[in-house]
Structure formats: C-alpha cells, structure tokens
PDB file of C-alpha atoms in Angstrom:
ATOM      1  CA  GLU D   1      14.963 -53.794  -2.270  1.00 88.00           C
ATOM      2  CA  LEU D   2      13.378 -50.357  -1.944  1.00 88.00           C
ATOM      3  CA  ALA D   3      11.108 -51.462   0.962  1.00 89.00           C
ATOM      4  CA  GLU D   4      14.353 -52.964   2.433  1.00 92.00           C
ATOM      5  CA  VAL D   5      16.081 -49.321   2.193  1.00 93.00           C
ATOM      6  CA  LEU D   6      12.787 -47.666   3.963  1.00 94.00           C
ATOM      7  CA  SER D   7      12.702 -50.224   6.667  1.00 93.00           C
ATOM      8  CA  SER D   8      16.266 -49.277   7.279  1.00 93.00           C
ATOM      9  CA  LEU D   9      15.457 -45.671   7.918  1.00 94.00           C
ATOM     10  CA  THR D  10      12.102 -46.265  10.305  1.00 91.00           C
ATOM     11  CA  SER D  11      14.571 -45.894  13.401  1.00 91.00           C
ATOM     12  CA  LEU D  12      15.994 -42.527  12.728  1.00 94.00           C
ATOM     13  CA  ARG D  13      14.722 -40.107  15.050  1.00 94.00           C
ATOM     14  CA  LYS D  14      15.089 -37.281  12.928  1.00 94.00           C
ATOM     15  CA  LEU D  15      15.863 -37.012   9.059  1.00 94.00           C
ATOM     16  CA  ASP D  16      19.010 -35.309   8.195  1.00 94.00           C
ATOM     17  CA  TYR D  17      20.192 -34.302   4.946  1.00 94.00           C
ATOM     18  CA  GLN D  18      22.010 -37.810   4.228  1.00 95.00           C
ATOM     19  CA  ALA D  19      18.340 -39.718   4.983  1.00 96.00           C
ATOM     20  CA  GLU D  20      16.728 -37.094   2.499  1.00 96.00           C
ATOM     21  CA  ALA D  21      19.080 -38.038  -0.069  1.00 96.00           C
ATOM     22  CA  VAL D  22      18.175 -41.589   0.414  1.00 96.00           C
ATOM     23  CA  LEU D  23      14.611 -41.050   0.425  1.00 96.00           C
ATOM     24  CA  ALA D  24      14.712 -38.652  -2.859  1.00 96.00           C
ATOM     25  CA  ALA D  25      16.164 -41.633  -4.501  1.00 95.00           C
ATOM     26  CA  VAL D  26      14.107 -43.823  -3.373  1.00 95.00           C
ATOM     27  CA  CYS D  27      11.019 -41.571  -4.496  1.00 94.00           C
ATOM     28  CA  ALA D  28      12.113 -40.780  -8.044  1.00 93.00           C
ATOM     29  CA  HIS D  29      10.900 -44.775  -8.702  1.00 92.00           C
ATOM     30  CA  ASP D  30       8.264 -44.797  -5.785  1.00 93.00           C
ATOM     31  CA  ASN D  31       6.604 -42.041  -4.784  1.00 92.00           C
ATOM     32  CA  VAL D  32       3.912 -43.655  -3.339  1.00 93.00           C
ATOM     33  CA  SER D  33       5.816 -45.941  -0.804  1.00 95.00           C
ATOM     34  CA  VAL D  34       8.190 -42.547   0.362  1.00 95.00           C
ATOM     35  CA  LEU D  35       4.556 -41.024   1.150  1.00 94.00           C
ATOM     36  CA  ASN D  36       3.487 -43.803   3.031  1.00 94.00           C
ATOM     37  CA  PHE D  37       6.896 -43.803   5.016  1.00 96.00           C
ATOM     38  CA  LEU D  38       6.294 -40.248   5.691  1.00 95.00           C
ATOM     39  CA  VAL D  39       2.786 -40.746   7.078  1.00 93.00           C
ATOM     40  CA  GLY D  40       3.735 -43.447   9.274  1.00 93.00           C
ATOM     41  CA  ARG D  41       6.611 -40.940  10.637  1.00 94.00           C
ATOM     42  CA  LEU D  42       3.507 -38.304  11.304  1.00 92.00           C
ATOM     43  CA  LYS D  43       1.564 -40.844  13.030  1.00 90.00           C
ATOM     44  CA  GLN D  44       4.356 -41.708  15.227  1.00 90.00           C
ATOM     45  CA  GLU D  45       5.208 -38.032  15.834  1.00 89.00           C
ATOM     46  CA  ALA D  46       1.523 -37.576  16.807  1.00 84.00           C
ATOM     47  CA  ASP D  47       1.314 -40.393  19.359  1.00 84.00           C
ATOM     48  CA  GLU D  48       4.891 -39.157  20.929  1.00 81.00           C
ATOM     49  CA  ARG D  49       3.404 -35.810  21.329  1.00 74.00           C
ATOM     50  CA  SER D  50       0.139 -36.982  22.973  1.00 65.00           C
ATOM     51  CA  PRO D  51      -1.192 -35.689  26.318  1.00 58.00           C
ATOM     52  CA  GLY D  52       1.216 -36.595  29.097  1.00 56.00           C
ATOM     53  CA  ARG D  53       4.327 -36.716  26.648  1.00 54.00           C
ATOM     54  CA  GLU D  54       4.677 -32.816  25.892  1.00 53.00           C
ATOM     55  CA  ALA D  55       7.627 -32.586  27.802  1.00 48.00           C
ATOM     56  CA  ASP D  56       9.547 -35.088  25.678  1.00 55.00           C
ATOM     57  CA  MET D  57       9.199 -33.029  22.471  1.00 52.00           C
ATOM     58  CA  PHE D  58      11.718 -30.598  23.842  1.00 54.00           C
ATOM     59  CA  GLU D  59      14.480 -33.094  24.411  1.00 66.00           C
ATOM     60  CA  GLU D  60      17.723 -33.567  22.598  1.00 67.00           C
ATOM     61  CA  ASP D  61      16.705 -36.843  20.757  1.00 76.00           C
ATOM     62  CA  ALA D  62      13.108 -35.718  20.452  1.00 84.00           C
ATOM     63  CA  PHE D  63      11.556 -37.637  17.452  1.00 91.00           C
ATOM     64  CA  GLU D  64      10.866 -35.223  14.585  1.00 92.00           C
ATOM     65  CA  ALA D  65       8.912 -36.720  11.728  1.00 93.00           C
ATOM     66  CA  ILE D  66       9.974 -33.701   8.956  1.00 93.00           C
ATOM     67  CA  PRO D  67      12.687 -31.694   9.000  1.00 91.00           C
ATOM     68  CA  VAL D  68      12.598 -27.890   9.026  1.00 86.00           C
ATOM     69  CA  HIS D  69      13.837 -27.686   5.384  1.00 89.00           C
ATOM     70  CA  LEU D  70      13.587 -30.334   2.658  1.00 92.00           C
ATOM     71  CA  HIS D  71      16.208 -29.530  -0.291  1.00 92.00           C
ATOM     72  CA  GLN D  72      14.960 -32.461  -2.744  1.00 93.00           C
ATOM     73  CA  LEU D  73      11.998 -34.919  -1.775  1.00 94.00           C
ATOM     74  CA  ASN D  74       9.744 -31.659  -1.555  1.00 94.00           C
ATOM     75  CA  LYS D  75      10.203 -31.497  -5.180  1.00 94.00           C
ATOM     76  CA  LEU D  76       9.530 -34.901  -5.830  1.00 95.00           C
ATOM     77  CA  LEU D  77       6.428 -35.361  -3.916  1.00 95.00           C
ATOM     78  CA  ALA D  78       5.269 -31.912  -5.552  1.00 94.00           C
ATOM     79  CA  LYS D  79       4.925 -34.116  -8.799  1.00 93.00           C
ATOM     80  CA  GLU D  80       2.019 -36.066  -6.795  1.00 94.00           C
ATOM     81  CA  PRO D  81       0.125 -33.017  -5.018  1.00 95.00           C
ATOM     82  CA  ARG D  82      -3.382 -34.566  -4.908  1.00 96.00           C
ATOM     83  CA  ALA D  83      -1.809 -37.753  -3.360  1.00 95.00           C
ATOM     84  CA  LEU D  84      -0.082 -35.787  -0.733  1.00 95.00           C
ATOM     85  CA  VAL D  85      -3.047 -34.015   0.435  1.00 96.00           C
ATOM     86  CA  LYS D  86      -5.082 -36.757   0.490  1.00 94.00           C
ATOM     87  CA  ALA D  87      -2.620 -38.791   2.455  1.00 93.00           C
ATOM     88  CA  LEU D  88      -2.574 -35.543   4.920  1.00 93.00           C
ATOM     89  CA  ARG D  89      -6.433 -35.324   4.828  1.00 94.00           C
ATOM     90  CA  GLU D  90      -6.864 -39.071   5.651  1.00 91.00           C
ATOM     91  CA  GLY D  91      -4.312 -38.576   9.023  1.00 87.00           C
ATOM     92  CA  PHE D  92      -5.957 -35.569  10.296  1.00 89.00           C
ATOM     93  CA  ASP D  93      -7.252 -35.739  13.804  1.00 79.00           C
ATOM     94  CA  ASP D  94      -9.839 -33.305  14.445  1.00 71.00           C
ATOM     95  CA  GLU D  95      -9.301 -33.386  17.826  1.00 69.00           C
ATOM     96  CA  ALA D  96      -5.588 -32.453  17.908  1.00 70.00           C
ATOM     97  CA  ARG D  97      -6.114 -29.373  14.842  1.00 78.00           C
ATOM     98  CA  SER D  98      -4.960 -26.859  17.049  1.00 77.00           C
ATOM     99  CA  MET D  99      -1.358 -28.289  16.996  1.00 82.00           C
ATOM    100  CA  PHE D 100      -1.466 -29.048  13.171  1.00 86.00           C
ATOM    101  CA  PRO D 101       0.165 -25.884  12.003  1.00 84.00           C
ATOM    102  CA  TYR D 102       3.415 -26.845  14.448  1.00 85.00           C
ATOM    103  CA  ARG D 103       3.336 -30.463  13.571  1.00 87.00           C
ATOM    104  CA  GLY D 104       5.182 -32.415  10.822  1.00 90.00           C
ATOM    105  CA  ASP D 105       2.112 -32.249   8.522  1.00 91.00           C
ATOM    106  CA  ALA D 106       2.172 -28.496   8.340  1.00 91.00           C
ATOM    107  CA  ARG D 107       5.756 -28.484   7.628  1.00 91.00           C
ATOM    108  CA  LEU D 108       5.642 -30.882   4.922  1.00 94.00           C
ATOM    109  CA  LEU D 109       2.613 -28.854   3.109  1.00 94.00           C
ATOM    110  CA  LYS D 110       4.774 -26.030   3.342  1.00 93.00           C
ATOM    111  CA  ALA D 111       7.751 -27.674   2.014  1.00 92.00           C
ATOM    112  CA  VAL D 112       5.958 -28.894  -1.022  1.00 94.00           C
ATOM    113  CA  PHE D 113       3.710 -25.896  -1.411  1.00 94.00           C
ATOM    114  CA  PRO D 114       5.815 -22.797  -0.577  1.00 92.00           C
ATOM    115  CA  ASN D 115       3.643 -19.506  -0.153  1.00 91.00           C
ATOM    116  CA  PHE D 116       0.627 -21.526  -0.579  1.00 94.00           C
ATOM    117  CA  ALA D 117       1.530 -22.513  -4.182  1.00 93.00           C
ATOM    118  CA  ASP D 118      -0.671 -24.097  -6.554  1.00 94.00           C
ATOM    119  CA  PRO D 119      -2.179 -26.479  -6.782  1.00 96.00           C
ATOM    120  CA  LEU D 120      -2.975 -26.646  -2.944  1.00 96.00           C
ATOM    121  CA  PRO D 121      -5.879 -23.929  -3.119  1.00 96.00           C
ATOM    122  CA  VAL D 122      -7.513 -25.491  -5.884  1.00 96.00           C
ATOM    123  CA  LEU D 123      -7.198 -29.171  -3.819  1.00 97.00           C
ATOM    124  CA  LEU D 124      -8.472 -27.203  -0.779  1.00 97.00           C
ATOM    125  CA  GLN D 125     -11.359 -25.788  -2.699  1.00 95.00           C
ATOM    126  CA  GLU D 126     -12.716 -29.297  -3.736  1.00 96.00           C
ATOM    127  CA  LEU D 127     -12.449 -30.352  -0.110  1.00 96.00           C
ATOM    128  CA  ILE D 128     -14.462 -27.119   0.766  1.00 96.00           C
ATOM    129  CA  ALA D 129     -17.049 -27.817  -1.708  1.00 94.00           C
ATOM    130  CA  GLY D 130     -17.209 -31.450  -0.440  1.00 92.00           C
ATOM    131  CA  PRO D 131     -20.045 -32.851   2.001  1.00 91.00           C
ATOM    132  CA  ASP D 132     -17.905 -33.571   4.980  1.00 92.00           C
ATOM    133  CA  PRO D 133     -17.102 -30.989   7.607  1.00 91.00           C
ATOM    134  CA  THR D 134     -14.016 -32.425   8.534  1.00 92.00           C
ATOM    135  CA  ASP D 135     -12.739 -31.485   5.103  1.00 95.00           C
ATOM    136  CA  ILE D 136     -13.421 -27.912   6.324  1.00 95.00           C
ATOM    137  CA  ASP D 137     -11.521 -28.424   9.576  1.00 94.00           C
ATOM    138  CA  PHE D 138      -8.841 -29.924   7.652  1.00 95.00           C
ATOM    139  CA  SER D 139      -8.560 -26.659   5.255  1.00 95.00           C
ATOM    140  CA  LEU D 140      -9.018 -24.477   8.350  1.00 95.00           C
ATOM    141  CA  SER D 141      -5.561 -25.791   9.580  1.00 93.00           C
ATOM    142  CA  VAL D 142      -3.945 -25.580   6.603  1.00 95.00           C
ATOM    143  CA  LEU D 143      -4.947 -22.195   6.542  1.00 94.00           C
ATOM    144  CA  ARG D 144      -3.711 -21.389  10.088  1.00 91.00           C
ATOM    145  CA  ALA D 145      -0.206 -23.104   8.954  1.00 91.00           C
ATOM    146  CA  PHE D 146       0.229 -20.697   6.208  1.00 91.00           C
ATOM    147  CA  GLY D 147      -0.732 -17.345   8.104  1.00 81.00           C
ATOM    148  CA  GLY D 148      -2.242 -14.427   7.124  1.00 79.00           C
ATOM    149  CA  GLY D 149      -0.785 -13.391   3.318  1.00 84.00           C
ATOM    150  CA  THR D 150      -2.397 -12.623   0.259  1.00 85.00           C
ATOM    151  CA  PRO D 151      -2.494 -16.027  -1.119  1.00 92.00           C
ATOM    152  CA  ILE D 152      -4.928 -17.782   1.191  1.00 94.00           C
ATOM    153  CA  LEU D 153      -7.384 -14.743   0.981  1.00 94.00           C
ATOM    154  CA  GLU D 154      -9.513 -16.566  -1.789  1.00 94.00           C
ATOM    155  CA  THR D 155      -9.558 -20.079   0.120  1.00 96.00           C
ATOM    156  CA  VAL D 156     -10.893 -17.834   3.145  1.00 96.00           C
ATOM    157  CA  LYS D 157     -13.826 -16.622   1.216  1.00 96.00           C
ATOM    158  CA  SER D 158     -14.749 -20.059  -0.252  1.00 96.00           C
ATOM    159  CA  ILE D 159     -14.801 -21.477   3.161  1.00 97.00           C
ATOM    160  CA  VAL D 160     -16.832 -18.068   4.815  1.00 97.00           C
ATOM    161  CA  LYS D 161     -19.348 -18.788   1.876  1.00 96.00           C
ATOM    162  CA  VAL D 162     -20.134 -22.505   3.406  1.00 96.00           C
ATOM    163  CA  VAL D 163     -20.286 -22.070   7.236  1.00 96.00           C
ATOM    164  CA  PRO D 164     -23.028 -20.323   9.325  1.00 95.00           C
ATOM    165  CA  GLU D 165     -22.243 -16.578  10.483  1.00 94.00           C
ATOM    166  CA  LYS D 166     -20.035 -16.397  13.693  1.00 93.00           C
ATOM    167  CA  SER D 167     -19.596 -20.227  13.763  1.00 94.00           C
ATOM    168  CA  PRO D 168     -16.521 -21.097  15.385  1.00 94.00           C
ATOM    169  CA  ALA D 169     -14.868 -21.411  11.709  1.00 95.00           C
ATOM    170  CA  TRP D 170     -15.010 -17.806  12.023  1.00 96.00           C
ATOM    171  CA  ASN D 171     -12.568 -17.456  14.666  1.00 95.00           C
ATOM    172  CA  GLU D 172     -10.273 -20.098  13.212  1.00 94.00           C
ATOM    173  CA  LEU D 173     -10.484 -17.927   9.903  1.00 95.00           C
ATOM    174  CA  ALA D 174      -9.638 -14.752  12.057  1.00 95.00           C
ATOM    175  CA  ALA D 175      -6.784 -16.389  13.654  1.00 93.00           C
ATOM    176  CA  ALA D 176      -5.391 -17.123   9.979  1.00 93.00           C
ATOM    177  CA  LEU D 177      -5.654 -13.739   8.663  1.00 93.00           C
ATOM    178  CA  GLU D 178      -4.400 -11.943  11.604  1.00 92.00           C
ATOM    179  CA  THR D 179      -0.984 -13.417  11.601  1.00 89.00           C
ATOM    180  CA  THR D 180       1.549 -10.903  10.677  1.00 85.00           C
ATOM    181  CA  GLY D 181       5.009 -12.744  10.896  1.00 78.00           C
ATOM    182  CA  VAL D 182       7.952 -10.270  11.574  1.00 82.00           C
ATOM    183  CA  VAL D 183       7.198  -6.795  12.060  1.00 84.00           C
ATOM    184  CA  MET D 184       9.413  -3.512  12.185  1.00 89.00           C
ATOM    185  CA  GLY D 185       9.038  -0.573  14.630  1.00 90.00           C
ATOM    186  CA  GLU D 186       7.225   0.589  17.483  1.00 91.00           C
ATOM    187  CA  TYR D 187       3.973   0.555  15.483  1.00 92.00           C
ATOM    188  CA  GLY D 188       4.755  -2.373  13.178  1.00 92.00           C
ATOM    189  CA  LEU D 189       2.423  -4.607  14.339  1.00 92.00           C
ATOM    190  CA  ALA D 190      -0.439  -1.881  14.506  1.00 93.00           C
ATOM    191  CA  GLU D 191       0.549  -1.058  10.793  1.00 94.00           C
ATOM    192  CA  ALA D 192       0.372  -4.767   9.919  1.00 93.00           C
ATOM    193  CA  PHE D 193      -3.246  -5.169  11.625  1.00 93.00           C
ATOM    194  CA  GLU D 194      -4.335  -1.722   9.397  1.00 95.00           C
ATOM    195  CA  ARG D 195      -3.294  -3.128   6.238  1.00 93.00           C
ATOM    196  CA  LYS D 196      -5.283  -6.340   6.932  1.00 93.00           C
ATOM    197  CA  ARG D 197      -8.370  -3.804   7.795  1.00 94.00           C
ATOM    198  CA  GLN D 198      -8.049  -2.114   4.277  1.00 93.00           C
ATOM    199  CA  GLY D 199      -8.002  -5.469   2.815  1.00 90.00           C
ATOM    200  CA  MET D 200     -11.190  -6.278   4.269  1.00 93.00           C
ATOM    201  CA  LEU D 201     -12.782  -2.922   2.871  1.00 93.00           C
ATOM    202  CA  LEU D 202     -12.723  -4.769  -0.257  1.00 92.00           C
ATOM    203  CA  TRP D 203     -14.892  -7.323   0.822  1.00 94.00           C
ATOM    204  CA  SER D 204     -17.153  -5.245   2.392  1.00 93.00           C
ATOM    205  CA  ALA D 205     -18.539  -4.841  -0.986  1.00 92.00           C
ATOM    206  CA  ASP D 206     -18.912  -8.285  -1.968  1.00 94.00           C
ATOM    207  CA  GLU D 207     -21.845  -9.803  -3.673  1.00 95.00           C
ATOM    208  CA  ASP D 208     -22.119 -12.568  -0.961  1.00 96.00           C
ATOM    209  CA  PRO D 209     -23.785 -11.469   2.239  1.00 96.00           C
ATOM    210  CA  ARG D 210     -21.896 -13.974   4.162  1.00 96.00           C
ATOM    211  CA  VAL D 211     -18.806 -12.357   2.885  1.00 97.00           C
ATOM    212  CA  ARG D 212     -19.888  -8.933   3.760  1.00 97.00           C
ATOM    213  CA  ALA D 213     -21.051 -10.143   7.231  1.00 97.00           C
ATOM    214  CA  PHE D 214     -17.657 -11.718   7.898  1.00 97.00           C
ATOM    215  CA  ALA D 215     -15.978  -8.013   6.559  1.00 97.00           C
ATOM    216  CA  ALA D 216     -17.935  -6.592   9.103  1.00 97.00           C
ATOM    217  CA  TRP D 217     -17.610  -8.778  12.063  1.00 97.00           C
ATOM    218  CA  LEU D 218     -13.332  -8.966  11.575  1.00 96.00           C
ATOM    219  CA  ILE D 219     -13.055  -5.197  10.634  1.00 96.00           C
ATOM    220  CA  GLU D 220     -14.737  -4.576  14.273  1.00 97.00           C
ATOM    221  CA  GLY D 221     -11.977  -7.039  15.740  1.00 96.00           C
ATOM    222  CA  LEU D 222      -9.129  -5.708  13.846  1.00 96.00           C
ATOM    223  CA  ASP D 223     -10.139  -2.032  15.211  1.00 96.00           C
ATOM    224  CA  GLN D 224     -10.187  -3.315  18.715  1.00 96.00           C
ATOM    225  CA  LEU D 225      -6.571  -4.813  17.881  1.00 95.00           C
ATOM    226  CA  ILE D 226      -5.282  -1.693  16.415  1.00 96.00           C
ATOM    227  CA  ILE D 227      -6.417   0.726  19.229  1.00 96.00           C
ATOM    228  CA  ARG D 228      -4.999  -1.982  21.875  1.00 95.00           C
ATOM    229  CA  GLU D 229      -1.625  -2.143  20.015  1.00 94.00           C
ATOM    230  CA  ARG D 230      -1.224   1.598  19.490  1.00 94.00           C
ATOM    231  CA  GLN D 231      -2.065   2.068  23.104  1.00 95.00           C
ATOM    232  CA  ARG D 232       0.686  -0.646  24.204  1.00 93.00           C
ATOM    233  CA  ALA D 233       3.135   0.949  22.103  1.00 92.00           C
TER     234      ALA D 233
END
C-alpha cells in the first residue's frame, strides 16, 4: 500500500505542502522507500537540466525535485542522517558538481542539516579520510552549498590537510569561504571580506604546514578582493 502511494506521487512536477504531508506519513513507517523516492526525483531533475535543456528550468511547470522549504519530511529524514548522505553521495556526478549547490541535492541537505548541523560534519570527515578522491569532490560541493560561515571551517581544514597545495580543491574551498550572504552598507562586502581575513590569520599559526600555506594564499586573495571592493565602493 505504501508503494502504491509513492507511485501515485511520481508524476508530480513539484512537491507541495500536501504532497510532503503524504510523504511524511509514509516516511514515519518506511524511511528507506521515501529516500529512494526522493533520490529518483533528484535523478530526474539532473536529467531535465542536462545540456541543451537549461531553458526548461525557468518554465512555469519546470520539474522541481525538492521544494524550497520542507516542514515535516526533513525532521524524519534527520533520524537516518547516514543513509541520506550515502544516497546523495552515490548519486553524485563529479562532472556536474558546479551545479550541486543549486540543485535539489543541496536543498535537501540544507533542509535536513540547517546551518551545517551535526552530524553532517562528522559524516563528511569520514568521507574526506577515505581513499576515494571523489569523496572529497562531493564534500567540496557540499561546502559550496552551505557557504562561508564558521560552521564549515573545521571541515575545510580537514580537506586542506589531505589535498595537494594550490590544487583545484583550494579554489573550491576559497569560493566556499568567500561567500558572504547579504551585506549592508557601501563597504559591507569589503568589511565581510576583512572579517574572513581576520579568521584566516588564526590559521597562520596552525601546526599543520598545509593549513598555514592555505591561509597565506587565501589571505593574499582576500587582500586583493578587499582593495577592489573598496575602490568600487
């Protein structure tokens, strides 16, 4: 009966509040089936946003795998965080990782782990410590989705310790850390970059040489951003 209910929802282009309520009712009894259902929608979203079909995403009936806001389902999925991260990791496409922060995958993670909440950092640490380099690519994409706040710093440091100096991963990490969100005032962006620069100064004294090298490199980049932003203002 639960399978029939899920099957009846597969044709929906968007999951509205009522559809989420149905999914939450099913999830309370069968978390795995609902997770598989959502992963299937994420795959469909990726297919519909493939090259040559980008314009379709702006149409009124464009497919949306995960709604902008979840009200019930996220709390139930949070009870099985490892299963959720594992499912998203298995569906991760390294070739399309630049779009990850804007897709339903990131939206689902942010709904279940608001503000990079535990245990997401721990689960990413386990991936980063593993032998598969694509696990690091996945972790980098997750960090890009959550932006440059304090909660991601320890995970950033873990990646810095295992990737080569000045590798493409450094650029990904810089992009994540330099994200500021909404700022106020003419010099708001420059001041936001200055705060990030001050935070990196603490890393300059880290015991790990790679962390110190990354801090010096990022501080140099932030200095240039601050100068350009003040000139613009």
